[in-house]
Each structure stands twice: as structure tokens, then as C-alpha cells.
Short mmCIF file of C-alpha atoms in Angstrom, two decimals:
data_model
loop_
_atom_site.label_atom_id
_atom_site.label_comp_id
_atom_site.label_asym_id
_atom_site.label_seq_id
_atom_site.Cartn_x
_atom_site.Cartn_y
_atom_site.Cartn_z
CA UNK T 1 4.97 -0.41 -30.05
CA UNK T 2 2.59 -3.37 -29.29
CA UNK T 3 -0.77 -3.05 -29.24
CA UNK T 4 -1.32 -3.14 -25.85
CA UNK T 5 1.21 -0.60 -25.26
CA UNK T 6 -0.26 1.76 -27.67
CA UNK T 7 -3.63 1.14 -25.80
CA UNK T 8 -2.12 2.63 -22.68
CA UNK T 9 -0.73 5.21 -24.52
CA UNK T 10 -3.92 6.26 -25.42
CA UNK T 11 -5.50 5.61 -21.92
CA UNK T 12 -2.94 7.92 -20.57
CA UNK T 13 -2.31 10.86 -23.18
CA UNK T 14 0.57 12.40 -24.12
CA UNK T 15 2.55 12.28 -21.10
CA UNK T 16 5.06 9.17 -19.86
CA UNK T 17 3.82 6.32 -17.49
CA UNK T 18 3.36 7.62 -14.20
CA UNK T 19 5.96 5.86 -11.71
CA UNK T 20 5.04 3.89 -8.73
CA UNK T 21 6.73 4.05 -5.24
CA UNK T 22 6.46 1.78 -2.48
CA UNK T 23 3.31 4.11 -1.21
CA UNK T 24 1.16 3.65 -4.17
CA UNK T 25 2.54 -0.41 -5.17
CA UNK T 26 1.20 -0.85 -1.00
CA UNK T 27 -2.07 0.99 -1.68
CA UNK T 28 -3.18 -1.49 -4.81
CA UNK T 29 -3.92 -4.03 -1.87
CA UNK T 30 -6.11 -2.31 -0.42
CA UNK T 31 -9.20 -2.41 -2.72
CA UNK T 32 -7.62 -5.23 -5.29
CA UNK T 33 -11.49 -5.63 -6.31
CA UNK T 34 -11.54 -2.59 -8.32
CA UNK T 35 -11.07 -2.41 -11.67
CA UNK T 36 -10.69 1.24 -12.37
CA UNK T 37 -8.15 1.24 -10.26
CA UNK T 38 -6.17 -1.16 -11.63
CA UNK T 39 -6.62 0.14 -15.46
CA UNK T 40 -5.49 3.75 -14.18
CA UNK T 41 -2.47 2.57 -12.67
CA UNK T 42 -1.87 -0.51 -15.37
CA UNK T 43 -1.69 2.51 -17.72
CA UNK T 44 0.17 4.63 -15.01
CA UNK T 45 -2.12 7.52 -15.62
CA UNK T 46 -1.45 10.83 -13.40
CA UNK T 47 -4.05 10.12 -11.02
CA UNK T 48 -3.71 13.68 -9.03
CA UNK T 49 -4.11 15.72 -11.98
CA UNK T 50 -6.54 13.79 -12.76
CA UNK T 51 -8.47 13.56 -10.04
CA UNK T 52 -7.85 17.32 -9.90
CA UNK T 53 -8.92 17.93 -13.34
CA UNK T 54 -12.54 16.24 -13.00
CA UNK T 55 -13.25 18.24 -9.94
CA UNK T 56 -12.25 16.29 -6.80
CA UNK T 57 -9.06 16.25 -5.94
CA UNK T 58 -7.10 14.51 -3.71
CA UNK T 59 -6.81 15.40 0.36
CA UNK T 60 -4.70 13.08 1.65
CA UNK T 61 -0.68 13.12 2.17
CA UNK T 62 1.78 13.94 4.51
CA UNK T 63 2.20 17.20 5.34
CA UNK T 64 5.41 18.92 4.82
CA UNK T 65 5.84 19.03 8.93
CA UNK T 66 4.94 15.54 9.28
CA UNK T 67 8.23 14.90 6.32
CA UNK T 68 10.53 17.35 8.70
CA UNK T 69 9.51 15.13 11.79
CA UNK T 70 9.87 11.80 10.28
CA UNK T 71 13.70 12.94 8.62
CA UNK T 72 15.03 14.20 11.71
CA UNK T 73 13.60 11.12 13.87
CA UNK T 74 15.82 9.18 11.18
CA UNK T 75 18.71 10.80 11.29
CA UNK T 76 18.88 10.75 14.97
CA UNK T 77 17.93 6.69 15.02
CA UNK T 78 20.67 6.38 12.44
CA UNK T 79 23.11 8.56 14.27
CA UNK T 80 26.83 7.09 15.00
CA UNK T 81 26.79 4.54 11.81
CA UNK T 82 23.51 3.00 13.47
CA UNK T 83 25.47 1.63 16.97
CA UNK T 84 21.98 2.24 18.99
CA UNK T 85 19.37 1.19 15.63
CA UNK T 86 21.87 -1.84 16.01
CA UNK T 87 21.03 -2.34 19.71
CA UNK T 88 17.62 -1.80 19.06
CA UNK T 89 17.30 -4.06 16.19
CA UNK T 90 19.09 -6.94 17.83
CA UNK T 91 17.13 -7.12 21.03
CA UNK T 92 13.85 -7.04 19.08
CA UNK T 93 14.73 -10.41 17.14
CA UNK T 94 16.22 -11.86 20.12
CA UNK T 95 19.65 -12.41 19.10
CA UNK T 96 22.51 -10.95 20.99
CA UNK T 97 23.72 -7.65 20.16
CA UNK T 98 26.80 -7.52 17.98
CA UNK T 99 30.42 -6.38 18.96
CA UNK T 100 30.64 -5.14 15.33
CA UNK T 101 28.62 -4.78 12.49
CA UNK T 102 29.56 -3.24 9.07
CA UNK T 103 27.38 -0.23 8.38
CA UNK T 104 27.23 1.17 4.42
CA UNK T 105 25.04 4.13 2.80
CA UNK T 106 23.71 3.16 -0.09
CA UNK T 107 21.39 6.13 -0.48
CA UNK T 108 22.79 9.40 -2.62
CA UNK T 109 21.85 11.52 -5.89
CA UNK T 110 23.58 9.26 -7.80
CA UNK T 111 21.83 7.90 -11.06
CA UNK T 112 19.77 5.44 -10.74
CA UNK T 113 21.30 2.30 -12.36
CA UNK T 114 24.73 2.74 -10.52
CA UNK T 115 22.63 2.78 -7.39
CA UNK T 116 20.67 -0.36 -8.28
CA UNK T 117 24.09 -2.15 -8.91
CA UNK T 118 25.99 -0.92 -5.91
CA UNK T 119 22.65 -2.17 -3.63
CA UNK T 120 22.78 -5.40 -5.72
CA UNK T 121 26.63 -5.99 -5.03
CA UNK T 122 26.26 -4.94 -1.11
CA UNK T 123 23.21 -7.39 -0.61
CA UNK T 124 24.37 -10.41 -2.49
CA UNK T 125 28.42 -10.44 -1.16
CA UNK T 126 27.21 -9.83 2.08
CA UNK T 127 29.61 -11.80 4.71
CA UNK T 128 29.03 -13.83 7.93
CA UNK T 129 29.23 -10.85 10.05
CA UNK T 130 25.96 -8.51 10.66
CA UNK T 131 25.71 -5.48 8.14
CA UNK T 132 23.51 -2.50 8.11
CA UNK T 133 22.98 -0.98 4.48
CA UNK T 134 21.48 2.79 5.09
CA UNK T 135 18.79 3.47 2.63
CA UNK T 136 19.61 0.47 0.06
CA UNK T 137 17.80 0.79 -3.81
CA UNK T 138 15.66 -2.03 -4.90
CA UNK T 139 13.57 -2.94 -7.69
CA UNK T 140 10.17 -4.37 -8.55
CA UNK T 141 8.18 -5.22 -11.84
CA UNK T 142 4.62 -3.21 -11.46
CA UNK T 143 2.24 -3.57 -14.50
CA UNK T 144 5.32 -3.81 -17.24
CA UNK T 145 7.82 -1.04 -15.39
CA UNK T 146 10.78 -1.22 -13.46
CA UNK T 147 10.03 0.36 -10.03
CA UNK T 148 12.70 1.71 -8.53
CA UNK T 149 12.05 1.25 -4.24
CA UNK T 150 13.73 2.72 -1.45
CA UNK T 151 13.53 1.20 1.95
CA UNK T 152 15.15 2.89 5.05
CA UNK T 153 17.29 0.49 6.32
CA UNK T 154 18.15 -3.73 5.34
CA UNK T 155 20.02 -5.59 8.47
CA UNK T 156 21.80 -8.39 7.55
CA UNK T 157 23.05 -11.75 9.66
CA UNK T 158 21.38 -10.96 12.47
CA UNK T 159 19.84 -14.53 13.33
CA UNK T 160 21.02 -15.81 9.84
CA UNK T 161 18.94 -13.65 7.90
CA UNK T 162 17.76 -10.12 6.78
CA UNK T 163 15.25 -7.85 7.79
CA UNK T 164 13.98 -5.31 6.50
CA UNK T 165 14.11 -2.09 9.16
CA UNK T 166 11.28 0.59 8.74
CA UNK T 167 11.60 3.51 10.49
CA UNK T 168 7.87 5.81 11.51
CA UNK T 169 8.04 9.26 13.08
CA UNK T 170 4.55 8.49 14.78
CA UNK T 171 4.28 7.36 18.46
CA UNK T 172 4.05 4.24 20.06
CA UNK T 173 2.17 5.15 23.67
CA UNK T 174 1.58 2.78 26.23
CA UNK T 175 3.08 0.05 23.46
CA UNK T 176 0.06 0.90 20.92
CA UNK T 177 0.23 2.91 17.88
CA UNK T 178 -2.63 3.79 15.28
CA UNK T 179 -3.55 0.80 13.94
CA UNK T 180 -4.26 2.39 10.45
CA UNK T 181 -0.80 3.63 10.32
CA UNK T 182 0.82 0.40 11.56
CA UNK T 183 -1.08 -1.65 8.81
CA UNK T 184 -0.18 1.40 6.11
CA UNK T 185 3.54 0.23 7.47
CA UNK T 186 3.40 -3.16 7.25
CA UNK T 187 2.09 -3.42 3.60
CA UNK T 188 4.16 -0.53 2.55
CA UNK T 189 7.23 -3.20 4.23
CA UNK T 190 5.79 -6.06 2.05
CA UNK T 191 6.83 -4.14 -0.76
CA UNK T 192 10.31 -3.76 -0.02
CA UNK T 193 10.12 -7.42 1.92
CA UNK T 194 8.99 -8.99 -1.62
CA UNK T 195 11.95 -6.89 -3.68
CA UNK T 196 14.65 -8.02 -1.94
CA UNK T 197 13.55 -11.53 -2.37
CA UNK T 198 13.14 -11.01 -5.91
CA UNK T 199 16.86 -9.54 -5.67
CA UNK T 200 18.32 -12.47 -3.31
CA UNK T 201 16.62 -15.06 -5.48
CA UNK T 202 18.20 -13.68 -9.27
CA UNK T 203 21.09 -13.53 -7.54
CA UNK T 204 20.92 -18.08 -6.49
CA UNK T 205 19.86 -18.00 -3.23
CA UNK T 206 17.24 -18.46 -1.43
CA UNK T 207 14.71 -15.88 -0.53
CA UNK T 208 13.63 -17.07 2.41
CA UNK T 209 16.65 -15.18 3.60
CA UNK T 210 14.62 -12.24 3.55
CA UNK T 211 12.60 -12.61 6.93
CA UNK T 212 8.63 -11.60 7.01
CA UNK T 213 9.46 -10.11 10.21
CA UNK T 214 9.83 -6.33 9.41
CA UNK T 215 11.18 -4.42 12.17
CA UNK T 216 9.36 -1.30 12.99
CA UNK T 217 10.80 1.38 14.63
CA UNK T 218 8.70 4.75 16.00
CA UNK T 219 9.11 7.38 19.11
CA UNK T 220 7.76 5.98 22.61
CA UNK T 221 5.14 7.66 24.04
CA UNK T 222 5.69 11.69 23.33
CA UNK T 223 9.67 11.48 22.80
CA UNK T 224 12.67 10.94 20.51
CA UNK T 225 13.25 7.56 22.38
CA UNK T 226 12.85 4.85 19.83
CA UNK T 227 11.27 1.48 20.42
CA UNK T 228 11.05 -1.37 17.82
CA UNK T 229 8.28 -3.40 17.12
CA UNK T 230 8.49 -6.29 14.85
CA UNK T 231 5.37 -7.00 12.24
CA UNK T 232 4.34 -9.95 10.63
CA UNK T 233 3.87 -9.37 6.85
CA UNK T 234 3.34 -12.95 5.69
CA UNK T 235 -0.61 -12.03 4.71
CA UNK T 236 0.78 -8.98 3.18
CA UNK T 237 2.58 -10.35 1.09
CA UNK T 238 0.57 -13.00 -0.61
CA UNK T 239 -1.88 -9.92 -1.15
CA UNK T 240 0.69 -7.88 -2.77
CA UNK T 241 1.91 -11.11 -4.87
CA UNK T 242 -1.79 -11.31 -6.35
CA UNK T 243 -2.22 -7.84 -6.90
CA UNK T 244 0.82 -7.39 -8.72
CA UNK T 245 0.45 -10.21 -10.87
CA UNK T 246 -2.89 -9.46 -11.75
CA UNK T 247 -1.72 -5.98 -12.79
CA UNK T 248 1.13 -7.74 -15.33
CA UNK T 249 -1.69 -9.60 -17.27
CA UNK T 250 -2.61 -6.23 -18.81
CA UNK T 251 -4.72 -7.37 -21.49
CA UNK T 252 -7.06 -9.09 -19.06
CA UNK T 253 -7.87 -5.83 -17.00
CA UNK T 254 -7.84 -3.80 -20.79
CA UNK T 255 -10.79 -6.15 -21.92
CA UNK T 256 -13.37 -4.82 -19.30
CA UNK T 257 -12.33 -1.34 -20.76
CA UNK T 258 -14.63 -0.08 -23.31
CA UNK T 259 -12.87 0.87 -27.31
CA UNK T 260 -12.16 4.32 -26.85
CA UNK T 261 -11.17 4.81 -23.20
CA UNK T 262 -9.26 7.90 -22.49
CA UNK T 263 -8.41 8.82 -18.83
CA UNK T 264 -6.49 11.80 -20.11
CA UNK T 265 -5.43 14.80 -17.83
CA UNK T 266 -5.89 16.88 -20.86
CA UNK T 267 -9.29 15.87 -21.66
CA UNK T 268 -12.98 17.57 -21.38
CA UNK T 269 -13.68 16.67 -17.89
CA UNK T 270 -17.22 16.20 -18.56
CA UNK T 271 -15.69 13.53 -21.01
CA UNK T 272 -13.56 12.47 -18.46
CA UNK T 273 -16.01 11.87 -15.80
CA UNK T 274 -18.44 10.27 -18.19
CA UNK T 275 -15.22 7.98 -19.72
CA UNK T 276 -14.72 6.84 -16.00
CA UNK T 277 -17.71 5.62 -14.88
CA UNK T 278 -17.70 3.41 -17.91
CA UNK T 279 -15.18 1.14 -16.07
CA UNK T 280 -16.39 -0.79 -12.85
CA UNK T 281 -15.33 0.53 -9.18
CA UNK T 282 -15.09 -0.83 -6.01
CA UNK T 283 -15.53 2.28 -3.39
CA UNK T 284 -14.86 1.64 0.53
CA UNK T 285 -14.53 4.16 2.87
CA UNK T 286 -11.26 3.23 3.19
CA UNK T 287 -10.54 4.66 -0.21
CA UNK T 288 -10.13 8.25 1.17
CA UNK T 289 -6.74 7.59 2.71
CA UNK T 290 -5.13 5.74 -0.43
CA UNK T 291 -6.93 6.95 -3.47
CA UNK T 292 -6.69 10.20 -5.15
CA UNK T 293 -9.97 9.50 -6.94
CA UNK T 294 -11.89 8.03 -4.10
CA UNK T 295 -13.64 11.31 -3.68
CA UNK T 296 -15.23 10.92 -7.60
CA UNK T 297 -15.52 7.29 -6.91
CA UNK T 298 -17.67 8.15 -3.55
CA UNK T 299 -19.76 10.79 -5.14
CA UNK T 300 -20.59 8.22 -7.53
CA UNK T 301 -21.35 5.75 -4.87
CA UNK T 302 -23.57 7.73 -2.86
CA UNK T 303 -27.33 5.68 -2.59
CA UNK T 304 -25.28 2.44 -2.54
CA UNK T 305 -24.37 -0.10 -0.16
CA UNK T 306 -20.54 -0.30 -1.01
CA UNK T 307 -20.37 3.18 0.54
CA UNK T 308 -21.04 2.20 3.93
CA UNK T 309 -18.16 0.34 3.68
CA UNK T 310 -17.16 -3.63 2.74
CA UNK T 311 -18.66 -5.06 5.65
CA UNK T 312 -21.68 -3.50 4.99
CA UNK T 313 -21.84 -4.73 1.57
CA UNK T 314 -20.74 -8.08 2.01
CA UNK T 315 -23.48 -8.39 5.02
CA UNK T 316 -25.94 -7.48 2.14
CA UNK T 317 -24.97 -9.04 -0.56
CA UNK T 318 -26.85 -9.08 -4.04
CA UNK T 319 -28.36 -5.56 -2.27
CA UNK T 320 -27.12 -2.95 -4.29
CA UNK T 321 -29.00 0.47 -2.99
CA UNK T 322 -29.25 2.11 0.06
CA UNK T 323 -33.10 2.24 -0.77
CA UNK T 324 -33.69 -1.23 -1.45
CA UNK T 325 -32.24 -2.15 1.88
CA UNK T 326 -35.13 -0.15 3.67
CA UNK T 327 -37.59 -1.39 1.34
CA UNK T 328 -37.15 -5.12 1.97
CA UNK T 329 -37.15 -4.24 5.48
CA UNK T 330 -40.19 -2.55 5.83
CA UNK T 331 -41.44 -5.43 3.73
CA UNK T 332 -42.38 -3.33 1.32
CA UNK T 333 -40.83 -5.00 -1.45
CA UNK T 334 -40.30 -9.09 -2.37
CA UNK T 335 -36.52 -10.04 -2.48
CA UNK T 336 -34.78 -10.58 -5.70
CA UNK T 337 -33.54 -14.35 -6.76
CA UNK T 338 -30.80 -14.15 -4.45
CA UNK T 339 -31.92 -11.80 -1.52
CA UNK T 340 -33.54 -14.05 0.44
CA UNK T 341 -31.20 -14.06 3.37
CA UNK T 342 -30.39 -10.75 3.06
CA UNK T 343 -33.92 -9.39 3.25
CA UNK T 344 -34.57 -11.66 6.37
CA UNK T 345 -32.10 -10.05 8.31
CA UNK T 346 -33.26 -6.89 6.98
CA UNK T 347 -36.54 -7.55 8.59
CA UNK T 348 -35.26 -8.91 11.67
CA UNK T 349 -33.61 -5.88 12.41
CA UNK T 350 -35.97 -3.75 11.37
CA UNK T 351 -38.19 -5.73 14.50
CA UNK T 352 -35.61 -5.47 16.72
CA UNK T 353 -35.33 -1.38 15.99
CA UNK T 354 -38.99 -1.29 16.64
CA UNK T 355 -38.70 -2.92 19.91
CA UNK T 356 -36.33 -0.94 20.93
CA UNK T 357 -37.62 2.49 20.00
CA UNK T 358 -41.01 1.26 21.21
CA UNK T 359 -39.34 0.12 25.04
CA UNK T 360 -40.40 -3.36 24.35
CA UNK T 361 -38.27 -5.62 26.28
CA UNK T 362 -39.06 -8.55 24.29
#
């Protein structure tokens, strides 16, 4: 065992790397500033228990209703080897619909590296006529390990290439949908967009096969009618790209870790806690719905700017409190080297609130 390796060991305790899915490989893009993130799941440390063990666990996750939903909507897109997902599909891109199209399941309980081949054969010898494969396994290299990913459907030849097909159980009304969860899909589509490139391209050809155009499909409005959308994921993906290969240069994110580091389930959570906020974080808001320690991380936050969110912080850069803020705008304080601007606008706002509260129309 290298020494790296036996660092992680030790950063993780006695039990095995914990294994990424497409859900947590999409959420490292989200807050690819922060280093304890990235050193947690470098290491692949059991962040729930974890999180669980210090005193905060996690509250996010689909409930088990929301998983019954989202099956049965699949099963009843996929219905009839996929002739109406077909349809669907086709009309979307803008290509005319097929007369025929090969459909073939690649999804089962069988082991793992029979799957992976019999994915790998399917998607490589792929003819010139358009192909479905149902639930196809893929695989991606996240911090040293071989992930194993999942997507729900790959169509093939239609318009010369393939597209990855993800299919939401929440609605699309009046042709919107919640943005958060249409931007949760199209990163989480990046992921399996960027492993089947990696797949096409091992394989000789060229992975701009693989469209960024990920096909979405959800419910319309309050029924089972389905409706696709298609989603852009080119910015997604260069995201992901960085992410992921800052995450396989693993003795760059070990060196801001301090000699010693343990992030181990099993550990005194005072230790624990104390251990943690040894390595740097990057807390936003938006944290809550991705991170199963952004509830330690925004306890720990609380009095800073970074907890009112990114915008916030960037508007105030080099202002690190919540109480320094309201000091340089009362005046009350002189900026530090750095601040200038910052504390301007801080005072300029703090004239405009007085105005306001005071009726002032000027």
C-alpha cells in the first residue's frame, strides 16, 4: 500500500472506500471550492454516518414515495420495448421517427463486470440502424476508484449520434419544471454524458458521438403523459471534467490536511468535530440539498458572509463576518487593505436604507 493510500486509510477508518454514484460524482460540482469536501470524498469516507455521528445529520433524499413514483413513471415510458420513448425521443431531436429500432436491457442483478462488458459490447458494435439500450452500465474514474454508473436509457443513431435519455418523475406544467431539479438533472446527465465518451473513445472512436444534448423526459402538467425536453450540458461538463481531475491529484488536496487527520465514523465526535474544522470549507446555502455535512458546515458558518450565500460573499469580498459588514457601514470601522470597494458600497447602502426608512425621496 502506497503512502497515499495508507493516508486515506487512515482518514477513513477501518471500513472500505465509500462508493460514488452518479448523485454524489454530480454533487462535487456544486461547491468545487471546498476542500473538506473534496478530502472526505478523495478518501471516500461515509459521510452519513458521519455526519450522523458528530450530531447533524443529513435531511435531504428522496423519499421512498417519491422512488415508487419515479419507477412506475419508468416503466410505463418504457412500456412496449420503448415504441412511444422512441416517438418521443425522435421528435425532440428533430429527426424522423424510426420504422424500427433495436431495443436491448442491459440492466439485471447480474455481477458487475459481466454487466460492464455486455454494455461495452452493445455500445461499441452498435449498427446503422437506431438502438435503445434500457438501463446500460458505465464506468468512471472518481478520486482512484472505478465507479460503476447507471443511466436510464442511451439512444443510439438517431441523427448520427447518441444521447443520453434521462427519465424524472417530477412535472413539467405549463412547459416549466423546478429549476433546481432540472439543473440537479442535467449535471447528474453530465456524468453519464462524460462516461460514455470515456467508453466510445477506449473503444477508437470518437466521442463526440456522444451528444451534449441530454434528453429529459418528465410527466406534463399533473399526468402520466410524458414530454421530453432536451438540456444542454456542455458547461456541465467542463465543470465535472475539473472537478474530477482535481479529485485524482490526491496528494495535492492531502497537503492542506493537517498530520493526523482522522474523519473516522468510529471516532470521539468531539474529536471529530474538532479534526474537521481543521480543514478549510466552502458553505453555500446551496449545500443543504447536496451535502450530508452542510448542516455542521453551516453551524460553523454562522456570523459569516459565505452563509448568506456565494453571491453574497463574492459581492463582499475580503469581508469575512457578518459583523464587520455592519461595522464598515455604519462607518464605524476603517476598511482593511483590500476592502475599500467593499466598504463603499457598504456605506452607500447603508444611505440608501436610511432614506428609505426615513421617507426621503432623494
Amino acid at each position: 500500500m502506497t503512502s497515499t493510500a495508507q493516508r486515506l486509510a487512515a482518514i477513513r477508518g477501518d471500513a472500505p472506500p465509500k462508493r460514488h454514484n452518479a448523485r454524489t460524482i454530480a454533487a462535487l460540482t456544486g461547491n468545487p471550492g471546498c476542500a473538506r469536501r473534496a478530502v472526505l470524498d478523495g478518501a471516500g469516507v461515509d459521510k452519513p454516518r458521519l455526519a450522523e455521528r458528530i450530531g447533524f445529520p443529513a435531511r435531504f433524499g428522496q423519499s421512498r414515495f417519491a422512488i415508487t413514483r419515479g419507477n412506475a413513471f419508468e416503466a410505463q415510458v418504457k412500456a412496449d420495448g420503448g415504441v412511444e420513448l422512441l416517438r418521443l425521443v425522435a421528435r425532440r431531436l428533430g429527426v424522423p421517427v424510426p420504422e424500427r429500432a433495436s431495443w436491448t436491457d442491459l440492466g439485471g442483478a447480474d455481477d458487475l463486470p459481466d454487466r460492464h462488458e455486455r454494455s461495452r459490447r452493445a455500445l461499441t458494435d452498435v449498427g446503422p440502424e437506431a438502438a435503445l439500450f434500457d438501463h446500460p452500465l458505465l464506468g468512471l474514474d472518481v478520486a482512484g476508484q472505478r465507479v460503476s454508473l447507471e443511466p436510464d436509457l442511451v439512444a443510439a443513431r438517431l441523427g448520427g449520434r447518441f444521447h443520453v435519455v434521462e427519465i424524472k418523475s417530477f412535472p413539467v406544467v405549463d412547459g416549466q419544471a423546478d429549476p433546481a431539479k432540472v439543473s440537479a438533472a442535467a449535471v447528474q446527465s453530465a456524468v453519464y454524458v462524460l462516461a460514455l465518451r470515456e467508453l466510445l473513445a477506449a473503444e477508437g472512436h470518437d466521442e463526440e458521438l456522444v451528444s451534449h444534448d441530454v434528453v429529459l423526459v418528465c410527466p406534463r402538467d399533473f399526468t402520466n403523459r410524458p414530454v421530453a425536453s432536451l438540456l444542454d450540458v456542455r458547461k456541465q461538463l467542463l465543470v465535472l471534467r475539473r472537478q474530477l481531475d482535481r479529485m485524482a491529484r490526491l496528494d495535492d488536496l492531502l497537503a492542506v490536511v493537517p498530520a493526523g487527520f482522522t474523519a473516522d465514523p468510529a471516532a470521539d465526535p468531539a474529536a471529530l468535530a474538532a479534526a474537521l474544522r481543521t480543514v478549510e470549507a466552502r458553505y453555500a446555502p446551496e449545500c443543504l440539498a447536496s451535502c450530508e455535512l452542510a448542516y455542521f458546515c453551516r453551524d460553523e458558518a454562522r456570523g459569516h458572509t459565505g452563509a448568506l450565500g456565494r453571491p453574497v460573499r463574492e459581492a463582499l469580498g475580503g469581508v469575512g463576518t457578518v459583523a464587520d459588514v455592519l461595522a464598515l457601514a455604519a462607518g464605524e470601522r476603517a476598511p482593511d487593505p483590500g476592502q475599500e470597494e467593499a466598504a463603499a458600497l457598504l456605506r452607500a447602502a447603508a444611505h440608501l436604507r436610511a432614506d428609505a426608512l426615513a421617507g426621503d425621496p432623494a
